[in-house]
Short mmCIF file of C-alpha atoms in Angstrom, two decimals:
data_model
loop_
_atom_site.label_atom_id
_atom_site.label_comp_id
_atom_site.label_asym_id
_atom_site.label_seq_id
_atom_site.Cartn_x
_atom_site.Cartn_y
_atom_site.Cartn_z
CA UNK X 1 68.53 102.90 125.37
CA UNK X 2 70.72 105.63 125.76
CA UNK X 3 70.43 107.90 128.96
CA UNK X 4 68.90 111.28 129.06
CA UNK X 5 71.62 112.60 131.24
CA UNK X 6 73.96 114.77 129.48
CA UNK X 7 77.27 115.76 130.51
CA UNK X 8 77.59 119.45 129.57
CA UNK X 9 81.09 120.99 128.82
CA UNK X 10 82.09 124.59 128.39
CA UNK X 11 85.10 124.73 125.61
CA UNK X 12 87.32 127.31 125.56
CA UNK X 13 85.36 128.46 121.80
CA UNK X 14 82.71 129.25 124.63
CA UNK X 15 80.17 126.14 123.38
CA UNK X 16 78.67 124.40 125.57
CA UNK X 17 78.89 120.59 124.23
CA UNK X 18 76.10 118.56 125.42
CA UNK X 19 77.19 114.79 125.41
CA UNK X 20 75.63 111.69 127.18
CA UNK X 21 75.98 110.06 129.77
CA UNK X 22 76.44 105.99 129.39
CA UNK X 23 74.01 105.00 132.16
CA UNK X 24 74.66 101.34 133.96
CA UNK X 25 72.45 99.48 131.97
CA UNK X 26 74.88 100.50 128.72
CA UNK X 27 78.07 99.99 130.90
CA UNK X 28 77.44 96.67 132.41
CA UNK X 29 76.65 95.59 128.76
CA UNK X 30 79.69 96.66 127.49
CA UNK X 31 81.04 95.43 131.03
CA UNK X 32 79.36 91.14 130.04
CA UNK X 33 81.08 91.43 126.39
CA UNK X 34 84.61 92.77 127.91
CA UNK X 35 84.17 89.53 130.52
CA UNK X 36 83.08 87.03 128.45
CA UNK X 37 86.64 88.07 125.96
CA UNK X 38 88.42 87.91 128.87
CA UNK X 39 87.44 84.45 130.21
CA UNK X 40 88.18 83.18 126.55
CA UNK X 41 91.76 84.38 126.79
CA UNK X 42 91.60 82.37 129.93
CA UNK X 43 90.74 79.48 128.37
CA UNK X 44 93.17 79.77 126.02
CA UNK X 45 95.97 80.46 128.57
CA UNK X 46 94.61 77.15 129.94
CA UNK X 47 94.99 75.36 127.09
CA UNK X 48 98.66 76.49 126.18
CA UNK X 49 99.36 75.46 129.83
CA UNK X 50 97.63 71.87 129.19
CA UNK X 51 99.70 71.66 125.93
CA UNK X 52 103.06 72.62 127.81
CA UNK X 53 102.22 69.97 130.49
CA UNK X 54 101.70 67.69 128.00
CA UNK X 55 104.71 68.23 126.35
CA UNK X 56 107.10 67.91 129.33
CA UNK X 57 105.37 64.82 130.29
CA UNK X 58 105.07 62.81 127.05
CA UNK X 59 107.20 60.87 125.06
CA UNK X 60 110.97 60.42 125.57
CA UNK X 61 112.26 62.03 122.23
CA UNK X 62 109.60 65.18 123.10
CA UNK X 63 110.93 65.11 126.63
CA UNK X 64 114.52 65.08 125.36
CA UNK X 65 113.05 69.01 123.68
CA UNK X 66 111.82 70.28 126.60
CA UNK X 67 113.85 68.89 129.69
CA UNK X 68 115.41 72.03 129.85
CA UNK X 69 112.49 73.81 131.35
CA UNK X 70 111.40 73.32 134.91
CA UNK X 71 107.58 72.51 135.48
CA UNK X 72 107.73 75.57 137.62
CA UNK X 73 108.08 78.51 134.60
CA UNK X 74 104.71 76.63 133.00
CA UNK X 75 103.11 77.92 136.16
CA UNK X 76 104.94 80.94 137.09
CA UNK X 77 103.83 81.74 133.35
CA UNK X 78 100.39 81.04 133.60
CA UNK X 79 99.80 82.87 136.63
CA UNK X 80 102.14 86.09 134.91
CA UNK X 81 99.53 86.09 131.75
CA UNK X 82 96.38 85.75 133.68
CA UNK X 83 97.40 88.84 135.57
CA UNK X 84 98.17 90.57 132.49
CA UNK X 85 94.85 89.09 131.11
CA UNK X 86 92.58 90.66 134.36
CA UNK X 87 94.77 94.07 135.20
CA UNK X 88 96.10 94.64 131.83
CA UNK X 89 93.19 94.15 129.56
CA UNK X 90 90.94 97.08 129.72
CA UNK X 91 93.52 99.72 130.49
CA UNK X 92 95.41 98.16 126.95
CA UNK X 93 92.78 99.01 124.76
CA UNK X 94 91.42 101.89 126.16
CA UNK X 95 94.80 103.07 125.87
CA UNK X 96 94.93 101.95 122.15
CA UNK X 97 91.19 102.95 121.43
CA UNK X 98 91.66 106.09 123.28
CA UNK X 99 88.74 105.07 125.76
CA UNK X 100 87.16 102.06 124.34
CA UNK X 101 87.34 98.55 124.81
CA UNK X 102 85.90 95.78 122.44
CA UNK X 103 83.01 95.80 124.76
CA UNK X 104 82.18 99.40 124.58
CA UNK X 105 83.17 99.47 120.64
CA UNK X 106 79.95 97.47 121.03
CA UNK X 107 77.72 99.04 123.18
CA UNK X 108 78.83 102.54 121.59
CA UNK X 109 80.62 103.78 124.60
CA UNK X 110 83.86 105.67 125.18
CA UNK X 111 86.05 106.81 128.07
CA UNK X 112 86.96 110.64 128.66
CA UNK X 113 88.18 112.89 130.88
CA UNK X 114 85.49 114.76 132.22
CA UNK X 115 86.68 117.93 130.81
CA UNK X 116 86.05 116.61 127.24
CA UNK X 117 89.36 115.49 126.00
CA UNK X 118 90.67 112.08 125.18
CA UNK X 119 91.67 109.52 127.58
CA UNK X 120 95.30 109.06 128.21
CA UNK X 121 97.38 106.23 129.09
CA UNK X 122 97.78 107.58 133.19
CA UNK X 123 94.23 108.00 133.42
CA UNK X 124 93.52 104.25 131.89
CA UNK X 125 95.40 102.76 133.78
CA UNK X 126 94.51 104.68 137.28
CA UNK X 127 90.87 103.86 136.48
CA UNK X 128 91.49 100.56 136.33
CA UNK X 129 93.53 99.82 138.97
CA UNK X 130 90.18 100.53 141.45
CA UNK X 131 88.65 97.86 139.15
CA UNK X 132 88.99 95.16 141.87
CA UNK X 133 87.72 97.46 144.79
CA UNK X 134 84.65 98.81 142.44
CA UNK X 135 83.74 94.45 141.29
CA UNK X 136 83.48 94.00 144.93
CA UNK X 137 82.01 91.31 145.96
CA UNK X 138 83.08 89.51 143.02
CA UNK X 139 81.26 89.13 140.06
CA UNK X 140 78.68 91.13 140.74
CA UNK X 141 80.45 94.69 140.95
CA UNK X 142 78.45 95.45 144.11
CA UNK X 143 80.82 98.80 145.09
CA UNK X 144 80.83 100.12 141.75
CA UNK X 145 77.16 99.76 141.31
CA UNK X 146 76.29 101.76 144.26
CA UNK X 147 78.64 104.09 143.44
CA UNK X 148 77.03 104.94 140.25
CA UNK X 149 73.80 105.08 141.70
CA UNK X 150 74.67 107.82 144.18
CA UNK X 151 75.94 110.29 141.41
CA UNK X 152 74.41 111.81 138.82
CA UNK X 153 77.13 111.21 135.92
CA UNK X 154 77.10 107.32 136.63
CA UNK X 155 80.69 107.41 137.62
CA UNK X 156 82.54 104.41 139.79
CA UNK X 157 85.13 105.01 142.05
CA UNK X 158 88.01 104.15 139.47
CA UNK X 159 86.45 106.91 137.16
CA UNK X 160 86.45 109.47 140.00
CA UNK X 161 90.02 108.24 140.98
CA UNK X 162 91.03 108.85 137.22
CA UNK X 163 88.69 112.16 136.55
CA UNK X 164 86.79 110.41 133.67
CA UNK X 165 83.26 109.39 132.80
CA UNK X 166 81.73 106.99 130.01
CA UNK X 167 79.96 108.67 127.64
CA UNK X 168 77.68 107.20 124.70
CA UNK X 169 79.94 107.46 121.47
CA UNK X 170 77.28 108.26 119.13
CA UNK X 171 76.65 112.00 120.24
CA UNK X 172 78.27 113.06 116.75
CA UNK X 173 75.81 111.72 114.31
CA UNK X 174 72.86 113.36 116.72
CA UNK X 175 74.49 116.73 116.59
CA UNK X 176 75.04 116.59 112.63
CA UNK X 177 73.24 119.30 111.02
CA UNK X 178 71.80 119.53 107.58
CA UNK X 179 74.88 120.30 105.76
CA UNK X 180 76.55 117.04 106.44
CA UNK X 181 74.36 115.22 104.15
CA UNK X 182 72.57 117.60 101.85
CA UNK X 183 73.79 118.83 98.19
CA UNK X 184 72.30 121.99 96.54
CA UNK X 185 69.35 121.46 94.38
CA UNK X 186 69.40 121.28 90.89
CA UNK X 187 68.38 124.78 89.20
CA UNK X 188 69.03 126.65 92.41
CA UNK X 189 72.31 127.88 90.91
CA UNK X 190 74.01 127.31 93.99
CA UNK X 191 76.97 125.27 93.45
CA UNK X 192 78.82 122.41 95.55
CA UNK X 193 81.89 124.10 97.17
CA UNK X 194 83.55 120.17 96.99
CA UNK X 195 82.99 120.12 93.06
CA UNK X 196 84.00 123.13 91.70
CA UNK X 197 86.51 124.98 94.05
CA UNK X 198 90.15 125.52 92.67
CA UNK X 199 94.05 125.17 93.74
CA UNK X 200 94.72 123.72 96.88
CA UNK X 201 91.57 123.80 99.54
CA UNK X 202 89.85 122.05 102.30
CA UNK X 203 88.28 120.35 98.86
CA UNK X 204 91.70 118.45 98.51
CA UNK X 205 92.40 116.86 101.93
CA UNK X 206 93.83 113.35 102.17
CA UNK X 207 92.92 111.08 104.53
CA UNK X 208 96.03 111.72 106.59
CA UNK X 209 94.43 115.12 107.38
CA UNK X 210 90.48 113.97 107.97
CA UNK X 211 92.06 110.73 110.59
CA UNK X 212 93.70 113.70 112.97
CA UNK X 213 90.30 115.20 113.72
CA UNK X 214 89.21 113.14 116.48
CA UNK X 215 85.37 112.53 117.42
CA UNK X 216 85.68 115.08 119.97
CA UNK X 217 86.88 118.29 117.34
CA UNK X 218 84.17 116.70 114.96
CA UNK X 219 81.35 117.47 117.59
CA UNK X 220 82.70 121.17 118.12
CA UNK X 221 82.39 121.84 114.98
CA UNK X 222 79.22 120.17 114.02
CA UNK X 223 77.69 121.97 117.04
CA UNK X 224 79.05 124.92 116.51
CA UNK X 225 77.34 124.77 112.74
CA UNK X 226 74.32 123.92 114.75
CA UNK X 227 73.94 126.87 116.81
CA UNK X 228 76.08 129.55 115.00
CA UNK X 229 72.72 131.63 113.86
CA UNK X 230 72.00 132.42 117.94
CA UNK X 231 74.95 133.88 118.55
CA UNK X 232 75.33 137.69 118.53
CA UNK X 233 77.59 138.03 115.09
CA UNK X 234 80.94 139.31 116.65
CA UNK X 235 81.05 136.40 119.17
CA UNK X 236 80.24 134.21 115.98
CA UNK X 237 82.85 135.32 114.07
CA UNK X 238 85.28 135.20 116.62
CA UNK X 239 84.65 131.94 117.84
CA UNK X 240 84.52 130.17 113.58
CA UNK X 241 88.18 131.71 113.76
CA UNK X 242 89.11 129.96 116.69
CA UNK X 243 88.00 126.25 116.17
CA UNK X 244 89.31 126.72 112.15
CA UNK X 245 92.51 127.80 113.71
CA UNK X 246 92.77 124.81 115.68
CA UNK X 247 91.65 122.77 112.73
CA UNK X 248 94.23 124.04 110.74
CA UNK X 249 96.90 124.17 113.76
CA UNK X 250 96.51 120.45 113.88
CA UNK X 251 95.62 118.89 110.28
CA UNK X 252 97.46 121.89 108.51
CA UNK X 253 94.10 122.89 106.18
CA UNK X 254 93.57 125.77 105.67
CA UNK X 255 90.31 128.25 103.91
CA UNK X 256 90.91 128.70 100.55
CA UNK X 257 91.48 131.94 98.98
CA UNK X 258 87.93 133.35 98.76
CA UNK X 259 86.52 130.75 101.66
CA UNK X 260 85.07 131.67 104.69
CA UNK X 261 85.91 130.30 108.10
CA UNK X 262 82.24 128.81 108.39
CA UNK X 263 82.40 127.41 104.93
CA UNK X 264 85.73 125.96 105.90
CA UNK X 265 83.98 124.09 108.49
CA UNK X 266 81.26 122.79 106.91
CA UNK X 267 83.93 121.03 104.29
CA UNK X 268 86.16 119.94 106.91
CA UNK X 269 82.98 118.05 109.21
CA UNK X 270 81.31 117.04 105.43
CA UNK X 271 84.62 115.48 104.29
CA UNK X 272 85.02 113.92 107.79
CA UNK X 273 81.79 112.27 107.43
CA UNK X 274 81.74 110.90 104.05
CA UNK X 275 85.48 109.07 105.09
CA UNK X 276 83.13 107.19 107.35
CA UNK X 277 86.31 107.46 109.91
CA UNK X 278 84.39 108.27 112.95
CA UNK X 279 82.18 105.24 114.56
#
């Protein structure tokens, strides 16, 4: 059950996004899938090291293979991979994910900085580094539980060390508004801007384009869409010109000829959304 705390963030389009906050129930599920992957890569560290064993200690023609290598790398190896396995495996893929892990793919969690943007690699990796200190006393993550419990964004010491703070990934299809999903009506006489615009558009992106706006941009402009009809019309104006200036700073898109910035929008999140990119 997702947590009612929300983690409110003022972007420089001057909207406040509202996302929430993964609470420890949601973490230390994601936490029991990462731990269970990573004791199978144990196992099957173990069992390369059984097979190695085996190998040096078997048969005189399979000996004659593998004299060459002293017992002592089998074991120097094993120890090197099951660091790699317990240090290396979160900060990997949240580095690779940008701020998931296969257990928080799962519970619909992700990683960012607390300002709003992605996780990067520094930040992965300093978060997890305060991994050991926050599992203490091992397994039952005694620091980082407290921790959590004596702030309101849920956040253990490695995310404080690292400035981020888990957040539930699934914000974007709560924020969607109407026009994500809904086609004009037959007989209204309104027509589909994706159907019948001409020339090069937002109507013609490739994929290439929709995969570089990230989760994130996608909740901007969704909530923007949202909550564009309270905001005094000059501020409104000024501020659909700044996020489809970013859009089209980054992706290259741009309005078509007789297309408004709003419009714009709306095809760019629509487009987005059909793709089915964004989890």
């Amino acid at each position: 059950m997702p947590s009612t705390d929300q983690l409110k963030i003022d972007t420089p389009e001057q909207i406040a996004l509202e996302l929430p906050l993964a609470g420890i129930g949601s973490r230390f599920l994601g936490l029991a899938i990462d731990t269970l992957l990573q004791w199978v890569l144990y196992f099957v560290v173990f069992l390369l090291v059984l097979g190695a064993v085996l190998a040096l200690s078997s048969s005189e023609n399979a000996g004659w293979h593998f004299e060459w290598i002293p017992r002592s790398y089998v074991l120097a190896i094993a120890i090197l991979l099951m660091f790699c396995i317990y240090w290396g495996y979160f900060a990997f893929f949240e580095i690779i994910w940008k701020g998931q892990t296969p257990g928080k793919r799962v519970a619909g969690l992700r990683v960012i900085h607390t300002s709003g943007r992605p996780l990067n690699a520094y930040e992965a990796i300093g978060r997890n580094l305060l991994r050991a200190i926050d599992g203490f006393p091992f397994p039952t993550y005694g620091v980082g539980i407290v921790c959590m419990m004596l702030n309101d964004q849920h956040r253990r010491l490695g995310d404080y060390v690292a400035g981020t703070v888990v957040i539930h990934d699934k914000q974007t299809q709560m924020v969607m508004p109407e026009f994500a999903t809904a086609r004009p009506a037959p007989g209204t006489g309104l027509q589909d801007p994706l159907a019948t615009r001409e020339g090069p558009s937002s109507a013609d992106v490739s994929l290439s384009h929709l995969a570089q706006v990230t989760s994130e941009e996608l909740v901007l402009i969704e909530t923007f869409l949202q909550r564009r009809f309270d905001l005094d019309a000059a501020v409104r104006d000024h501020t659909a010109d700044q996020i489809a200036s970013r859009i089209t700073a980054k992706t290259g898109l741009q309005p078509g000829p007789n297309e408004s910035r709003e419009g714009f929008l709306e095809i760019v999140a629509r487009q987005v959304r059909d793709t089915a990119r964004l989890r």
